[in-house]
Amino acid sequence: MSKVVLRVKNLTKKFGNRIAVDNISFDIFEGEIFGFLGPNGAGKTTAIRMITGLAKPNSGNVIICGKSLKTHFEKAILNVGGIIENPEMYKNLSGLENLKYFAGLYKGVGKDRIEEVTRIVGLSDRINDKVKTYSLGMKQRLGIAQALLHRPKLLILDEPTNGLDPTGIIEMRRFLKQTAINEGIGILISSHNLSEMELMCDTVGIISAGRIEKIRAIDQLKKYNDNQQVYLKVNFPNYAGKLIIGKFNPEKITIIKNTLTVNISHDKIPDITSLLVSNGIAVYSANAVVKTLEDVFLETINKRALPAPKDI
C-alpha cells in the first residue's frame, strides 16, 4: 500500500469573521496526482499557503511524510518542492547554471543530482543553453527540475500548464505522470483547466466557499451523481417511453424525435433494452451518459451556491 505523503487534518483559516478555509481534510499518497479544484475565492490558494507553511492555520494540522508542520516544521517542509505559475529563473544564465545556483541552497545536492533531475525533466540536450532561449514548456520543466533537486516527496504545482500550447500541455501531462510514478512522489496540482485535470489527475478534490465538497478518484467521480442518465434511440419512442415508465418508474424521461433520455441508473440498460426488444421495438443505440469533470464540478459548485430553503 502506498504511503501517505500529505495529510491535511481539519484545516481552518479565518480572516477576521470570514472563514477562508473551513475544516478541510484530505490525503495524498506516493505516486498520486491530486487535483485541487475550485472557483476563484474558494480557498485553494489559502489552503496551499498553509500546506507550504506560508500561512498559519487557526486550527487543524498539516502532516508531511509523518512530520507535523506545527512541531517539526523544518523536517516536514524539507519534503516539499513546488513552483507557482511560471517559475522565475535567471534568463541570462544557462539552465545548468540556474540549477547549480539553487542546488547551493540545499545540503548534499551535488553534480550527480543536478544531472539526474536534468534527465528526469528531459532537458539534457538544452541544459547548457541560456534560459532566455527556452520555450515556456522548457522553462516549466526547468522549474520542476529545480523543485526536485532536494528529493522532495511532495510536489506542489499551481497552474503547471498555464500558457502552454497543446503540444506543451500533452508533454507536461506525460512528464508529471511519469515523475509521480518513477520518483514515488505525491503531486498536488491547483488548476482551472478542468479538461486537462481530468486527463492528468488520479484524484480530485472540489472546494467551494472554503469547504471540500467532493474527493473522488477521477474514474469514480463521474459515477457519483444524483441523476444518472441513459440515451436510447428507438423506432417508436412514445411507446418505448410508456413501457419504461410502467416497468422502471424513472425519475424523469424526455423524448426528442426518436431519442429518449431516461434518468435512471446505467446498470439498468440491459433490462431496458430487453424490455423494448421483447415488445417489438427496435433499439438502434443505448448509451450511458458519461459526465465530464466539468459537468460534475459545475453541479457541485452550483449546489453549494444554492441558498438554504426558507421555513414556511
C-alpha atoms as one frame of an Amber mdcrd trajectory, in Angstrom:
protein
   0.000   0.000   0.000   1.255   3.471  -0.896   2.446   5.717   1.893   0.672
   8.938   2.782   2.843  11.863   1.669   0.499  14.662   2.727  -2.209  14.529
   5.374  -4.367  17.614   5.832  -6.456  17.349   9.005  -9.356  19.658   9.851
  -7.550  22.702   8.492  -9.269  26.043   9.131  -8.220  29.597   8.359 -10.094
  32.761   9.309  -9.539  36.379   8.295 -11.476  38.339  10.863 -15.020  36.999
  10.787 -14.585  35.439   7.332 -13.767  31.739   7.133 -11.492  31.274   4.118
 -10.833  27.545   4.657 -13.388  25.613   6.650 -12.268  22.386   8.358 -10.846
  20.620   5.268  -9.191  17.198   5.320  -7.591  15.049   2.616  -4.622  12.731
   1.960  -2.173  12.464  -0.937  -0.215   9.241  -1.485   3.100   8.350  -3.118
   2.750   8.227  -6.892  -0.592  10.062  -6.839  -1.534  13.232  -8.687  -4.196
  15.092  -6.704  -6.136  17.866  -8.423  -7.333  20.750  -6.269 -10.318  22.360
  -7.973 -12.435  25.352  -7.095 -13.611  28.735  -8.367 -11.736  31.928  -7.578
 -12.064  32.741  -3.895 -12.915  29.160  -2.937  -9.910  28.847  -0.623  -7.408
  26.933  -2.798  -4.589  29.453  -2.512  -5.075  29.903   1.240  -5.027  26.124
   1.722  -1.832  25.792  -0.320  -0.201  28.602   1.671  -0.958  26.702   4.877
   0.341  23.424   3.420   3.608  25.113   2.458   3.965  26.888   5.789   3.420
  30.369   4.345   0.270  30.891   6.413  -0.634  29.697   9.885  -3.972  27.897
  10.336  -6.373  28.838  13.105  -6.900  25.151  13.745  -6.049  21.790  12.248
  -2.735  20.389  11.126  -0.609  19.588   8.084   1.470  16.409   8.241   4.094
  15.809   5.551   5.766  12.400   5.477   4.720  11.832   9.062   6.101  15.170
  10.285   3.789  17.889  11.594   4.323  21.448  10.419   3.398  22.548  13.937
   6.015  20.544  15.814   8.665  19.609  13.217   8.438  22.406  10.668  11.929
  22.148   9.136  11.868  18.360   8.822   8.374  18.469   7.304   8.999  21.295
   4.826  12.211  19.668   3.516   9.938  17.111   1.875   8.177  19.794  -0.194
   9.062  21.219  -3.591   6.972  23.434  -5.818   6.535  26.097  -8.443   3.829
  28.736  -8.655   2.735  29.509 -12.236   5.745  30.483 -14.383   8.966  29.685
 -12.497  11.358  32.585 -12.036  14.815  31.804 -13.405  17.871  33.856 -14.308
  17.280  34.272 -18.034  20.830  35.224 -18.938  22.213  32.108 -17.275  22.043
  28.616 -18.692  19.668  26.011 -17.323  22.636  24.270 -15.728  23.884  27.471
 -14.079  20.413  28.050 -12.646  20.277  24.558 -11.203  23.753  24.917  -9.700
  22.675  28.124  -8.009  19.543  26.567  -6.488  21.433  23.391  -5.541  23.660
  25.564  -3.380  20.646  26.389  -1.215  20.393  22.778  -0.036  22.774  20.488
   1.787  24.100  17.473  -0.077  22.820  18.366  -3.553  25.744  17.901  -5.910
  26.610  17.416  -9.554  25.139  13.923  -9.775  21.716  15.064  -8.550  21.732
  18.009 -10.953  22.433  15.642 -13.835  19.743  13.285 -12.552  16.954  15.901
 -12.409  18.046  17.198 -15.799  17.437  13.723 -17.242  14.154  13.376 -15.361
  12.718  16.519 -16.949  14.179  15.762 -20.378  16.443  18.802 -20.695  19.836
  17.124 -21.129  20.211  18.371 -24.714  19.455  22.006 -23.833  20.684  22.358
 -20.268  23.747  24.409 -21.335  21.656  26.890 -23.334  20.580  30.182 -21.816
  17.120  30.160 -20.256  16.026  33.110 -22.410  16.152  30.750 -25.417  13.806
  28.218 -23.763  10.180  27.743 -24.690   7.596  28.196 -21.926   7.283  24.424
 -21.624  11.033  24.067 -21.175  11.010  26.786 -18.516   8.248  24.911 -16.691
  10.295  21.704 -16.805  13.389  23.537 -15.581  11.338  24.927 -12.713  10.225
  21.422 -11.793  13.837  20.212 -12.022  14.756  22.930  -9.517  11.870  21.835
  -7.267  13.066  18.213  -7.395  16.712  18.924  -6.534  16.428  18.089  -2.831
  14.368  14.890  -3.454  11.020  16.081  -2.073   8.213  13.597  -1.531   5.515
  16.227  -2.181   5.466  18.451  -5.262   3.022  21.390  -5.318   2.243  22.994
  -8.669  -0.023  25.968  -9.340  -1.263  26.050 -12.953   1.608  23.962 -14.414
   0.108  24.057 -17.931  -0.621  27.809 -17.864   0.388  29.420 -21.153   1.469
  26.180 -22.831   0.388  25.306 -26.356  -1.440  21.978 -26.941   1.802  20.092
 -27.561   3.368  21.536 -24.427   0.308  20.603 -22.367   0.475  16.986 -23.576
   4.203  16.828 -22.826   3.688  18.286 -19.336   0.901  15.791 -18.593   3.042
  12.815 -19.625   6.019  14.155 -17.730   4.126  14.655 -14.472   2.528  11.212
 -14.635   5.923   9.576 -15.201   7.568  11.663 -12.483   4.916  10.799  -9.893
   5.358   7.078 -10.532   9.103   6.883 -11.169  10.097   9.227  -8.340   7.446
   7.927  -5.942   6.237  11.419  -5.079   2.779  12.851  -4.464   1.809  15.810
  -6.626  -0.747  18.454  -5.659  -1.952  20.477  -8.641  -4.168  23.540  -8.500
  -5.592  24.462 -11.897  -8.596  25.944 -13.699  -8.054  23.709 -16.739 -10.717
  21.102 -15.940 -10.379  19.050 -19.123  -6.644  18.719 -18.569  -7.072  17.876
 -14.888  -9.431  15.096 -15.904  -6.687  13.575 -18.064  -3.821  14.217 -15.661
  -5.069  13.506 -12.137  -5.708  10.292 -10.246  -7.868  12.011  -7.630  -9.613
  15.365  -7.397 -10.914  17.426  -4.516 -13.527  20.094  -5.243 -13.524  23.045
  -2.843 -16.250  25.676  -2.670 -16.640  28.519  -0.173 -13.782  27.102   1.873
 -15.223  23.593   2.184 -14.254  20.449   0.325 -17.463  19.191  -1.246 -16.136
  16.090  -3.003 -12.987  13.960  -3.010 -13.069  11.158  -5.555 -10.785   9.075
  -7.735 -11.109  10.502 -11.223 -12.502   7.268 -12.690 -15.176   7.180  -9.978
 -16.070  10.850  -9.714 -18.414  10.891 -12.704 -20.377   7.944 -11.331 -21.305
   9.891  -8.214 -24.272  11.931  -9.358 -27.865  12.011  -8.304 -29.385  11.625
 -11.752 -27.609   9.066 -13.906 -28.881   9.190 -17.455 -29.283   6.799 -20.368
 -29.771   7.746 -24.037 -31.905   5.430 -26.185 -32.550   5.715 -29.911 -35.597
   3.677 -30.993 -38.200   3.479 -33.757 -41.281   4.046 -31.560 -40.168   6.489
 -28.844 -43.572   7.252 -27.298 -44.449   3.575 -26.925 -40.953   2.891 -25.586
 -41.380   5.679 -23.044 -44.655   4.232 -21.760 -43.080   0.801 -21.358 -40.097
   2.212 -19.459 -42.311   4.268 -17.142 -44.562   1.299 -16.447 -41.695  -1.043
 -15.644 -38.993   1.162 -14.091 -40.743   4.379 -12.990 -37.679   6.598 -13.698
 -37.350   9.988 -12.053 -37.572  11.719 -15.425 -37.866  10.808 -19.080 -37.512
  13.160 -22.063 -38.399  12.358 -25.686 -36.998  14.350 -28.603 -37.781  12.875
 -32.031 -36.677   9.233 -31.785 -34.328   9.695 -28.827 -35.226   9.112 -25.189
 -33.228  10.476 -22.260 -34.012   8.476 -19.143 -32.841   9.468 -15.661 -32.025
   6.012 -14.403 -29.023   4.008 -13.249 -26.665   2.887 -16.006 -26.864  -0.713
 -14.849 -30.498  -0.820 -15.997 -29.519  -0.572 -19.688 -29.640  -4.372 -20.340
 -33.052  -4.633 -18.663 -34.454  -1.661 -20.597 -33.236  -2.882 -23.980 -34.551
  -6.381 -23.238 -37.969  -4.937 -22.360 -38.155  -2.856 -25.517 -36.975  -5.582
 -27.907 -39.379  -8.124 -26.404 -42.194  -5.680 -27.184 -41.190  -5.290 -30.822
 -39.271  -2.024 -30.537 -36.034  -1.683 -32.483 -33.251  -0.273 -30.288 -30.659
   1.440 -32.501 -28.430   2.558 -29.637 -28.390   2.596 -25.853 -25.663   4.586
 -24.125 -24.848   5.724 -20.625 -24.387   9.457 -20.337 -20.861   9.882 -19.011
 -20.388  13.211 -17.321 -17.185  15.138 -17.723 -15.240  16.513 -14.792 -16.527
  19.935 -15.837 -20.139  18.694 -15.516 -19.511  17.325 -12.021 -17.567  20.432
 -11.000 -20.351  22.798 -12.077 -23.031  20.657 -10.429 -21.056  20.620  -7.184
 -20.371  24.359  -7.185 -23.954  25.249  -8.136 -25.397  23.050  -5.396 -23.094
  24.691  -2.866 -24.200  28.131  -4.049 -27.934  27.471  -3.583 -29.452  29.406
  -0.664 -30.885  27.483   2.256 -34.643  26.866   1.966 -36.817  29.222   3.995
 -39.197  27.929   6.615 -42.825  28.123   5.552
